[in-house]
Short mmCIF file of C-alpha atoms in Angstrom, two decimals:
data_model
loop_
_atom_site.label_atom_id
_atom_site.label_comp_id
_atom_site.label_asym_id
_atom_site.label_seq_id
_atom_site.Cartn_x
_atom_site.Cartn_y
_atom_site.Cartn_z
CA MET B 60 23.10 17.47 -53.11
CA SER B 61 23.34 14.14 -51.68
CA THR B 62 25.13 15.88 -48.47
CA HIS B 63 22.07 17.98 -47.86
CA TRP B 64 19.94 14.42 -48.12
CA THR B 65 22.30 12.75 -45.33
CA ILE B 66 22.18 16.13 -43.08
CA LEU B 67 18.44 15.88 -43.45
CA ILE B 68 17.93 12.23 -42.81
CA ALA B 69 20.25 12.65 -39.56
CA GLY B 70 18.25 15.49 -38.55
CA VAL B 71 15.02 13.66 -39.01
CA LEU B 72 16.33 10.54 -37.28
CA LEU B 73 17.72 12.59 -34.49
CA GLY B 74 14.57 14.34 -33.66
CA SER B 75 12.57 11.41 -33.69
CA CYS B 76 14.14 9.95 -30.64
CA TYR B 77 13.72 12.79 -28.60
CA LYS B 78 12.12 12.04 -25.08
CA SER B 79 11.06 14.70 -22.68
CA PRO B 80 13.73 14.69 -19.64
CA ILE B 81 12.63 12.66 -16.75
CA VAL B 82 12.48 14.49 -13.43
CA PRO B 83 12.48 12.58 -10.44
CA ASP B 84 11.21 15.16 -8.11
CA GLU B 85 7.96 14.62 -10.55
CA LEU B 86 7.71 11.23 -10.11
CA ARG B 87 4.72 10.07 -7.61
CA ASN B 88 3.17 7.43 -9.13
CA ASN B 89 5.59 4.48 -7.61
CA PRO B 90 3.17 3.02 -4.18
CA PHE B 91 6.47 2.07 -2.24
CA ASP B 92 7.92 5.85 -2.50
CA PRO B 93 6.75 8.04 0.25
CA ASP B 94 5.24 10.95 -1.75
CA TYR B 95 3.30 8.50 -3.77
CA ASP B 96 0.09 10.44 -4.73
CA GLY B 97 -1.80 7.66 -7.12
CA PRO B 98 -4.79 5.79 -5.90
CA ALA B 99 -5.45 3.96 -2.78
CA VAL B 100 -3.02 0.70 -2.33
CA PHE B 101 -5.03 -0.61 0.73
CA THR B 102 -8.84 -0.74 1.07
CA LEU B 103 -10.54 -1.66 3.72
CA GLU B 104 -12.66 -4.81 2.40
CA ASP B 105 -14.46 -6.18 5.48
CA HIS B 106 -14.62 -5.92 9.42
CA HIS B 107 -15.93 -7.43 12.52
CA VAL B 108 -15.63 -8.41 15.88
CA ASP B 109 -15.22 -11.87 17.42
CA VAL B 110 -16.13 -12.75 20.78
CA VAL B 111 -13.52 -14.91 22.10
CA ILE B 112 -14.25 -16.55 25.82
CA ASN B 113 -11.78 -18.05 27.53
CA GLY B 114 -12.99 -19.16 30.91
CA ALA B 115 -13.99 -15.74 32.99
CA ASP B 116 -12.37 -13.95 30.53
CA THR B 117 -14.23 -12.11 27.72
CA ASN B 118 -12.41 -10.70 24.33
CA ARG B 119 -14.03 -9.16 21.73
CA VAL B 120 -11.71 -8.86 18.79
CA LEU B 121 -11.97 -6.33 15.84
CA ARG B 122 -10.86 -8.48 12.82
CA CYS B 123 -10.43 -6.15 9.44
CA GLU B 124 -9.79 -7.21 6.08
CA VAL B 125 -6.94 -5.09 4.07
CA ARG B 126 -6.87 -5.62 0.37
CA VAL B 127 -3.45 -4.87 -1.10
CA HIS B 128 -4.03 -3.23 -4.76
CA GLU B 129 -0.84 -4.73 -6.31
CA GLU B 130 -2.27 -3.62 -9.88
CA TYR B 131 -0.99 -0.07 -8.47
CA PHE B 132 2.45 -1.51 -8.24
CA LEU B 133 5.05 -0.48 -11.62
CA ASN B 134 6.50 -4.08 -11.68
CA PRO B 135 5.28 -7.17 -10.03
CA THR B 136 7.47 -7.74 -6.67
CA THR B 137 7.78 -9.08 -3.09
CA TYR B 138 6.81 -6.70 -0.32
CA VAL B 139 5.79 -6.15 3.17
CA VAL B 140 2.90 -4.12 5.04
CA HIS B 141 4.08 -2.89 8.52
CA TYR B 142 0.67 -2.20 10.32
CA ALA B 143 0.48 -0.01 13.58
CA LEU B 144 -2.60 0.62 15.76
CA GLN B 145 -3.08 4.54 16.55
CA GLY B 146 -2.39 5.23 19.66
CA ASP B 147 -1.10 2.06 20.96
CA THR B 148 2.01 -0.30 20.98
CA LEU B 149 0.51 -2.98 18.72
CA ALA B 150 2.20 -3.21 15.42
CA GLY B 151 3.14 -6.07 13.12
CA THR B 152 4.27 -6.82 9.61
CA VAL B 153 2.93 -9.08 6.55
CA GLN B 154 4.99 -10.55 3.99
CA SER B 155 3.66 -10.75 0.38
CA PHE B 156 4.03 -14.32 0.22
CA ALA B 157 1.53 -14.52 3.62
CA ILE B 158 -1.34 -12.79 1.48
CA ALA B 159 -3.51 -14.74 -0.52
CA ASP B 160 -5.38 -13.26 -3.20
CA GLU B 161 -4.18 -9.70 -2.15
CA VAL B 162 -6.01 -9.76 1.03
CA PHE B 163 -5.04 -10.05 4.75
CA THR B 164 -6.67 -9.93 8.16
CA THR B 165 -5.60 -7.89 10.96
CA SER B 166 -6.85 -8.27 14.94
CA ILE B 167 -7.47 -5.48 17.40
CA GLN B 168 -7.75 -7.25 20.75
CA ARG B 169 -10.44 -6.16 23.77
CA VAL B 170 -12.26 -3.72 21.60
CA THR B 171 -15.16 -1.49 22.79
CA ILE B 172 -18.11 -1.94 20.82
CA GLY B 173 -19.22 1.17 18.87
CA GLN B 174 -15.89 2.54 19.42
CA GLU B 175 -13.35 3.34 16.00
CA TYR B 176 -10.17 2.14 15.57
CA CYS B 177 -7.60 2.95 13.16
CA ILE B 178 -4.70 1.10 11.71
CA ASP B 179 -1.46 2.96 9.83
CA LEU B 180 -0.51 0.71 7.43
CA ARG B 181 2.78 1.40 5.17
CA LEU B 182 3.82 -0.29 2.07
CA GLY B 183 7.66 -1.40 2.04
CA ASN B 184 10.34 -3.27 0.32
CA THR B 185 14.18 -3.59 0.09
CA GLY B 186 14.03 -1.74 3.58
CA SER B 187 12.27 1.48 2.53
CA PHE B 188 8.51 2.22 3.45
CA ALA B 189 6.22 4.64 2.11
CA SER B 190 4.54 7.09 4.09
CA PRO B 191 2.06 5.76 6.59
CA VAL B 192 -1.78 5.30 5.42
CA ALA B 193 -4.80 5.04 7.61
CA LEU B 194 -7.73 2.75 7.72
CA CYS B 195 -10.51 2.96 10.20
CA ALA B 196 -13.19 0.81 11.53
CA ILE B 197 -15.94 1.10 13.67
CA ALA B 198 -16.25 -2.17 16.42
CA GLU B 199 -19.91 -3.43 15.75
CA TYR B 200 -21.33 -7.20 15.71
#
């Protein structure tokens, strides 16, 4: 009879440890992965145009404040944000240590009032980057 109890207890213990298999192709909750499909990691917090006058030169600069939602990261980590103005060669990278309170500012030079400008943002770490996400703003005072 004790053999039956031993087998029964062993079966219950082994059965309680079963976990469903992890299928890597179905994991899309890591914001650093190219196929991430969770909540938006980047949001446009605010934007405005500054007028910079240098002698006879007038430059309108669109400043976009972008929030990085670190609460969607699976673990606290360092990261970089690569940004590029659509249709232009303007590009840059911001390191996480330079981002205060999860917000950083991009500047787009020589904008036209009333025109929409879009920036592609990519989250990265350890040399790989997620798919780009576009944030757009209209240049206005």
